[in-house]
Amino acid sequence: RGEVAYGMSSQTLLMPDSLATIGSDGSPRFLVVDALNLLTDYFLGTDALGPGAQKNGIDAWTLLEVMQRRVAGFLDACASSTPQLIPHFVIDAGWKSDEAASKWRKRRELEVRSHKRGIPLSCDTFLADALRAAGAPVYQVEGEDGDDIVALLAHALATPGNDSLVLSADRDMFRYDDSVLPGAPTRVASDFSFANVKLKNTFGGKATPSSTPTFAICLHPSPTQRRKDGVSMRGMGDMPAFDKSTDLDKWSVGQSKLRVVVSGTKNEYVRGACSPETRACGNLHGISRPLRLGVYR
């Protein structure tokens, strides 16, 4: 239970137990969100469009509108939570380690072999744009592993007596030692749900029910709370160089992966299969690469 200022009234929120309440004194808490980890399960919204939404060809404009509404809903629920959650979103913009590159490549090649493309091409860019348009801070760090950026931001945003939180279903978040992410079991949530909180406005000490339903974010801890077998631990010495006074602004600059394609020397793909028919028709992005390079260079 907590109270937050709300115009000339106050609102009392009652919500189920959430990871955010552990060790909390009611002060707002930073929440670092692995945004692409929630892309298919929440932000893209194909689950709400019925079975076979991708297969049956939902138009892109509908998907974008659903994404924008879900972004707004998530941000509103964070603001209505107790303690209030202040979300910061991380969206992968490449990788650094061979481990991350291999994992990404295997997933993309499976899409080609199975004739399946799980999400629309460039959906990460659309999500970044939707979040920024809604006023949320978004970080895209070119050439670094996204998990490292999530952990490093959580470390940087923590304050004495008020640890930041992480929302990611990736068990790799438990690979970071106490120099990076101390107390991970009580800080890393693997899932979330919306809690319909009871809200009351108080005027002159008299409580009156609100006519508008209010939802809050309930963070759920990981059921395993451990890294995968064979995954090595990482400490602060393994993290990217970071200066909070300058890098937060630098990392907030949008990335479309265009510079990697145009200026990169590895000549490798960074977007994956451009359609479910890549195996049958060839990689149209690869075929048109010389033309695109001529235009952008």
CSV table of C-alpha atoms in Angstrom, one decimal:
chain,number,residue,atom,x,y,z
A,1,ARG,CA,0.0,0.0,0.0
A,2,GLY,CA,1.3,3.5,-0.8
A,3,GLU,CA,0.1,7.0,-1.5
A,4,VAL,CA,1.2,9.3,-4.2
A,5,ALA,CA,0.4,12.9,-5.0
A,6,TYR,CA,-2.5,13.3,-7.4
A,7,GLY,CA,-3.6,16.9,-7.9
A,8,MET,CA,-5.7,18.0,-5.0
A,9,SER,CA,-6.4,14.4,-3.9
A,10,SER,CA,-4.4,11.3,-3.1
A,11,GLN,CA,-4.8,7.8,-4.4
A,12,THR,CA,-4.4,4.7,-2.4
A,13,LEU,CA,-3.2,1.7,-4.3
A,14,LEU,CA,-3.7,-1.9,-3.2
A,15,MET,CA,-2.0,-4.5,-5.3
A,16,PRO,CA,-0.7,-8.1,-5.1
A,17,ASP,CA,2.8,-8.8,-4.0
A,18,SER,CA,5.4,-7.7,-6.5
A,19,LEU,CA,9.1,-8.1,-6.7
A,20,ALA,CA,9.2,-4.3,-6.5
A,21,THR,CA,7.9,-4.3,-3.0
A,22,ILE,CA,10.8,-6.3,-1.6
A,23,GLY,CA,12.9,-4.0,0.6
A,24,SER,CA,11.0,-1.0,-0.7
A,25,ASP,CA,10.2,2.1,1.5
A,26,GLY,CA,7.6,3.2,-1.1
A,27,SER,CA,10.1,5.4,-3.0
A,28,PRO,CA,10.0,5.2,-6.9
A,29,ARG,CA,12.3,2.5,-8.3
A,30,PHE,CA,14.1,2.4,-11.6
A,31,LEU,CA,13.1,-0.6,-13.8
A,32,VAL,CA,15.5,-1.6,-16.6
A,33,VAL,CA,13.5,-3.5,-19.3
A,34,ASP,CA,14.9,-5.9,-21.9
A,35,ALA,CA,12.4,-4.6,-24.4
A,36,LEU,CA,13.0,-7.1,-27.2
A,37,ASN,CA,12.5,-9.9,-24.6
A,38,LEU,CA,8.9,-8.7,-24.4
A,39,LEU,CA,8.4,-8.0,-28.1
A,40,THR,CA,6.4,-11.1,-29.2
A,41,ASP,CA,4.8,-11.8,-25.8
A,42,TYR,CA,3.5,-8.3,-25.2
A,43,PHE,CA,4.4,-5.2,-27.3
A,44,LEU,CA,3.7,-6.7,-30.7
A,45,GLY,CA,0.3,-7.8,-29.7
A,46,THR,CA,-0.3,-10.7,-32.1
A,47,ASP,CA,-1.7,-12.6,-29.1
A,48,ALA,CA,-4.6,-10.2,-28.9
A,49,LEU,CA,-5.4,-10.5,-32.6
A,50,GLY,CA,-6.4,-14.1,-32.5
A,51,PRO,CA,-4.8,-17.4,-33.5
A,52,GLY,CA,-2.7,-17.3,-36.7
A,53,ALA,CA,-2.5,-13.5,-36.8
A,54,GLN,CA,0.9,-13.6,-38.5
A,55,LYS,CA,-0.1,-16.5,-40.8
A,56,ASN,CA,-3.3,-14.8,-41.9
A,57,GLY,CA,-1.6,-11.5,-42.7
A,58,ILE,CA,-2.5,-8.8,-40.2
A,59,ASP,CA,-1.6,-5.5,-41.9
A,60,ALA,CA,1.4,-3.6,-40.6
A,61,TRP,CA,-0.6,-0.5,-39.6
A,62,THR,CA,-2.8,-2.6,-37.3
A,63,LEU,CA,0.3,-4.1,-35.6
A,64,LEU,CA,1.9,-0.6,-35.2
A,65,GLU,CA,-1.3,0.8,-33.6
A,66,VAL,CA,-1.5,-2.2,-31.2
A,67,MET,CA,2.2,-1.7,-30.3
A,68,GLN,CA,1.6,2.0,-29.6
A,69,ARG,CA,-1.3,1.3,-27.4
A,70,ARG,CA,0.5,-1.4,-25.4
A,71,VAL,CA,3.5,0.9,-24.9
A,72,ALA,CA,1.1,3.5,-23.5
A,73,GLY,CA,-0.6,0.9,-21.3
A,74,PHE,CA,2.7,-0.3,-19.9
A,75,LEU,CA,4.0,3.2,-19.1
A,76,ASP,CA,0.7,4.1,-17.4
A,77,ALA,CA,0.7,1.0,-15.3
A,78,CYS,CA,4.3,1.7,-14.2
A,79,ALA,CA,3.3,5.1,-13.1
A,80,SER,CA,0.3,3.7,-11.1
A,81,SER,CA,2.4,1.0,-9.4
A,82,THR,CA,3.4,1.1,-5.7
A,83,PRO,CA,6.2,1.7,-5.5
A,84,GLN,CA,6.1,3.8,-8.7
A,85,LEU,CA,8.3,2.2,-11.4
A,86,ILE,CA,10.4,4.4,-13.7
A,87,PRO,CA,11.2,2.3,-16.7
A,88,HIS,CA,14.3,2.5,-18.9
A,89,PHE,CA,14.3,0.3,-22.0
A,90,VAL,CA,17.2,-1.4,-23.7
A,91,ILE,CA,17.0,-2.6,-27.3
A,92,ASP,CA,19.7,-4.7,-28.8
A,93,ALA,CA,21.8,-2.9,-31.5
A,94,GLY,CA,24.3,-5.6,-32.2
A,95,TRP,CA,26.7,-7.8,-30.2
A,96,LYS,CA,30.3,-8.1,-29.1
A,97,SER,CA,30.9,-11.6,-27.8
A,98,ASP,CA,31.1,-14.6,-30.1
A,99,GLU,CA,28.6,-16.3,-27.7
A,100,ALA,CA,25.9,-13.7,-28.4
A,101,ALA,CA,26.6,-13.7,-32.2
A,102,SER,CA,26.4,-17.4,-32.4
A,103,LYS,CA,23.1,-17.5,-30.4
A,104,TRP,CA,21.6,-14.8,-32.7
A,105,ARG,CA,22.8,-16.5,-35.9
A,106,LYS,CA,21.4,-19.9,-34.9
A,107,ARG,CA,17.9,-18.4,-34.3
A,108,ARG,CA,17.9,-16.5,-37.6
A,109,GLU,CA,19.0,-19.6,-39.6
A,110,LEU,CA,16.3,-21.6,-37.9
A,111,GLU,CA,13.8,-19.1,-39.3
A,112,VAL,CA,15.1,-19.7,-42.8
A,113,ARG,CA,15.1,-23.5,-42.5
A,114,SER,CA,11.6,-23.6,-41.0
A,115,HIS,CA,10.1,-21.0,-43.4
A,116,LYS,CA,8.9,-18.9,-40.5
A,117,ARG,CA,9.5,-15.3,-39.6
A,118,GLY,CA,8.2,-14.7,-36.1
A,119,ILE,CA,8.1,-10.9,-36.2
A,120,PRO,CA,7.9,-8.2,-38.9
A,121,LEU,CA,11.2,-7.0,-40.2
A,122,SER,CA,12.7,-4.0,-38.4
A,123,CYS,CA,10.2,-4.4,-35.6
A,124,ASP,CA,12.9,-3.4,-33.1
A,125,THR,CA,13.1,0.0,-34.8
A,126,PHE,CA,9.4,0.5,-34.7
A,127,LEU,CA,9.3,-0.4,-30.9
A,128,ALA,CA,12.2,2.0,-30.2
A,129,ASP,CA,10.3,4.8,-32.1
A,130,ALA,CA,7.0,4.0,-30.2
A,131,LEU,CA,8.8,4.1,-26.8
A,132,ARG,CA,10.6,7.4,-27.6
A,133,ALA,CA,7.4,9.0,-28.9
A,134,ALA,CA,5.7,8.1,-25.6
A,135,GLY,CA,8.6,9.9,-23.7
A,136,ALA,CA,10.4,6.8,-22.4
A,137,PRO,CA,14.2,6.6,-22.3
A,138,VAL,CA,15.5,4.0,-24.8
A,139,TYR,CA,19.1,2.8,-25.0
A,140,GLN,CA,20.7,1.2,-28.1
A,141,VAL,CA,24.4,0.5,-27.9
A,142,GLU,CA,25.9,-0.5,-31.1
A,143,GLY,CA,28.4,-3.3,-31.0
A,144,GLU,CA,27.7,-4.4,-27.4
A,145,ASP,CA,25.8,-7.3,-26.0
A,146,GLY,CA,22.3,-6.2,-24.9
A,147,ASP,CA,22.4,-8.2,-21.7
A,148,ASP,CA,25.6,-6.4,-20.6
A,149,ILE,CA,23.9,-3.0,-21.2
A,150,VAL,CA,20.8,-4.1,-19.2
A,151,ALA,CA,23.0,-5.2,-16.3
A,152,LEU,CA,25.3,-2.1,-16.5
A,153,LEU,CA,22.3,0.3,-16.5
A,154,ALA,CA,20.7,-1.5,-13.5
A,155,HIS,CA,24.1,-1.0,-11.7
A,156,ALA,CA,24.3,2.7,-12.7
A,157,LEU,CA,20.7,3.5,-11.8
A,158,ALA,CA,20.8,1.9,-8.3
A,159,THR,CA,21.0,4.3,-5.4
A,160,PRO,CA,21.9,3.5,-1.7
A,161,GLY,CA,19.0,1.8,-0.1
A,162,ASN,CA,16.9,1.7,-3.3
A,163,ASP,CA,18.2,-0.9,-5.8
A,164,SER,CA,17.0,-0.7,-9.4
A,165,LEU,CA,15.1,-3.6,-10.9
A,166,VAL,CA,15.4,-5.6,-14.1
A,167,LEU,CA,12.6,-7.1,-16.3
A,168,SER,CA,14.0,-9.9,-18.5
A,169,ALA,CA,13.1,-13.5,-19.0
A,170,ASP,CA,16.7,-14.2,-20.1
A,171,ARG,CA,18.4,-16.3,-17.5
A,172,ASP,CA,21.7,-14.8,-18.5
A,173,MET,CA,20.8,-11.9,-16.1
A,174,PHE,CA,21.9,-14.3,-13.3
A,175,ARG,CA,25.4,-14.6,-14.7
A,176,TYR,CA,26.5,-11.2,-13.3
A,177,ASP,CA,28.4,-11.2,-10.0
A,178,ASP,CA,27.9,-8.9,-7.1
A,179,SER,CA,30.2,-6.3,-8.6
A,180,VAL,CA,27.6,-5.7,-11.3
A,181,LEU,CA,24.2,-6.9,-10.1
A,182,PRO,CA,24.2,-7.7,-6.4
A,183,GLY,CA,21.1,-9.3,-5.0
A,184,ALA,CA,19.9,-10.5,-8.4
A,185,PRO,CA,17.2,-12.9,-7.1
A,186,THR,CA,15.3,-10.0,-5.5
A,187,ARG,CA,15.9,-7.6,-8.4
A,188,VAL,CA,15.5,-9.6,-11.6
A,189,ALA,CA,11.9,-10.3,-12.7
A,190,SER,CA,11.3,-12.8,-15.5
A,191,ASP,CA,7.7,-11.8,-16.2
A,192,PHE,CA,5.0,-9.3,-15.3
A,193,SER,CA,1.3,-9.0,-15.1
A,194,PHE,CA,-1.2,-6.2,-14.8
A,195,ALA,CA,-2.9,-5.9,-11.5
A,196,ASN,CA,-6.3,-4.2,-11.3
A,197,VAL,CA,-5.6,-2.1,-8.3
A,198,LYS,CA,-8.3,-0.6,-6.0
A,199,LEU,CA,-8.1,3.1,-6.2
A,200,LYS,CA,-9.7,5.7,-4.0
A,201,ASN,CA,-9.6,9.4,-4.2
A,202,THR,CA,-9.7,11.2,-0.9
A,203,PHE,CA,-11.1,14.7,-0.6
A,204,GLY,CA,-11.1,16.3,2.9
A,205,GLY,CA,-10.4,12.9,4.5
A,206,LYS,CA,-13.4,11.3,2.9
A,207,ALA,CA,-12.6,8.4,0.5
A,208,THR,CA,-14.6,7.9,-2.7
A,209,PRO,CA,-14.2,5.1,-5.2
A,210,SER,CA,-12.7,6.1,-8.6
A,211,SER,CA,-14.9,5.4,-11.7
A,212,THR,CA,-11.8,4.7,-13.8
A,213,PRO,CA,-10.1,1.3,-13.6
A,214,THR,CA,-6.4,1.6,-12.7
A,215,PHE,CA,-3.8,-1.0,-13.5
A,216,ALA,CA,-0.3,-1.5,-12.0
A,217,ILE,CA,2.6,-3.6,-12.9
A,218,CYS,CA,3.2,-6.7,-10.8
A,219,LEU,CA,6.7,-8.1,-11.3
A,220,HIS,CA,7.2,-11.9,-11.0
A,221,PRO,CA,10.6,-13.4,-9.9
A,222,SER,CA,12.4,-15.9,-12.0
A,223,PRO,CA,11.3,-19.5,-11.1
A,224,THR,CA,14.9,-20.7,-11.4
A,225,GLN,CA,17.0,-17.7,-10.3
A,226,ARG,CA,20.1,-19.2,-11.8
A,227,ARG,CA,22.1,-18.9,-15.0
A,228,LYS,CA,22.0,-21.7,-17.6
A,229,ASP,CA,24.5,-24.5,-17.3
A,230,GLY,CA,27.7,-23.8,-19.1
A,231,VAL,CA,27.2,-20.0,-19.0
A,232,SER,CA,30.2,-18.3,-17.4
A,233,MET,CA,29.9,-15.6,-14.8
A,234,ARG,CA,30.7,-11.9,-15.7
A,235,GLY,CA,32.0,-9.2,-13.5
A,236,MET,CA,32.5,-5.4,-13.8
A,237,GLY,CA,35.8,-6.0,-15.6
A,238,ASP,CA,33.9,-7.7,-18.4
A,239,MET,CA,31.5,-4.8,-18.9
A,240,PRO,CA,31.8,-2.1,-21.6
A,241,ALA,CA,33.5,1.1,-20.5
A,242,PHE,CA,30.8,3.4,-19.1
A,243,ASP,CA,30.7,7.0,-17.8
A,244,LYS,CA,27.3,7.8,-16.4
A,245,SER,CA,27.8,11.6,-17.0
A,246,THR,CA,28.1,11.2,-20.7
A,247,ASP,CA,27.2,7.7,-21.9
A,248,LEU,CA,23.5,7.8,-20.9
A,249,ASP,CA,22.9,10.6,-23.4
A,250,LYS,CA,25.2,8.9,-26.0
A,251,TRP,CA,23.4,5.5,-25.6
A,252,SER,CA,20.0,7.2,-26.0
A,253,VAL,CA,20.8,8.1,-29.6
A,254,GLY,CA,18.6,6.0,-32.0
A,255,GLN,CA,20.3,3.2,-34.0
A,256,SER,CA,18.8,1.6,-37.1
A,257,LYS,CA,21.8,-0.8,-37.8
A,258,LEU,CA,22.2,1.1,-41.1
A,259,ARG,CA,25.7,2.3,-40.3
A,260,VAL,CA,26.7,-1.3,-39.4
A,261,VAL,CA,25.6,-2.4,-42.9
A,262,VAL,CA,27.0,0.5,-44.8
A,263,SER,CA,30.3,0.9,-43.0
A,264,GLY,CA,30.9,-2.6,-41.6
A,265,THR,CA,33.8,-4.6,-42.9
A,266,LYS,CA,32.5,-8.1,-42.0
A,267,ASN,CA,29.9,-8.2,-44.7
A,268,GLU,CA,27.5,-10.1,-42.5
A,269,TYR,CA,23.7,-10.0,-42.1
A,270,VAL,CA,22.3,-8.2,-39.0
A,271,ARG,CA,18.6,-8.4,-39.7
A,272,GLY,CA,17.9,-12.1,-40.3
A,273,ALA,CA,15.4,-13.5,-42.7
A,274,CYS,CA,13.5,-10.7,-44.5
A,275,SER,CA,10.5,-13.0,-45.0
A,276,PRO,CA,9.2,-16.5,-44.4
A,277,GLU,CA,10.0,-17.3,-48.1
A,278,THR,CA,13.7,-16.5,-47.9
A,279,ARG,CA,14.7,-20.2,-48.4
A,280,ALA,CA,12.5,-20.5,-51.5
A,281,CYS,CA,13.2,-17.1,-53.1
A,282,GLY,CA,16.6,-16.1,-51.7
A,283,ASN,CA,17.5,-13.3,-49.4
A,284,LEU,CA,16.0,-10.3,-51.1
A,285,HIS,CA,18.0,-8.0,-48.8
A,286,GLY,CA,21.2,-9.8,-49.8
A,287,ILE,CA,20.4,-9.6,-53.5
A,288,SER,CA,19.6,-5.9,-53.3
A,289,ARG,CA,22.6,-5.1,-51.1
A,290,PRO,CA,24.8,-3.5,-53.8
A,291,LEU,CA,22.0,-1.2,-54.8
A,292,ARG,CA,21.3,-0.2,-51.2
A,293,LEU,CA,25.0,0.4,-50.5
A,294,GLY,CA,25.2,2.6,-53.7
A,295,VAL,CA,22.2,4.7,-52.4
A,296,TYR,CA,23.4,5.2,-48.8
A,297,ARG,CA,27.1,5.6,-49.4
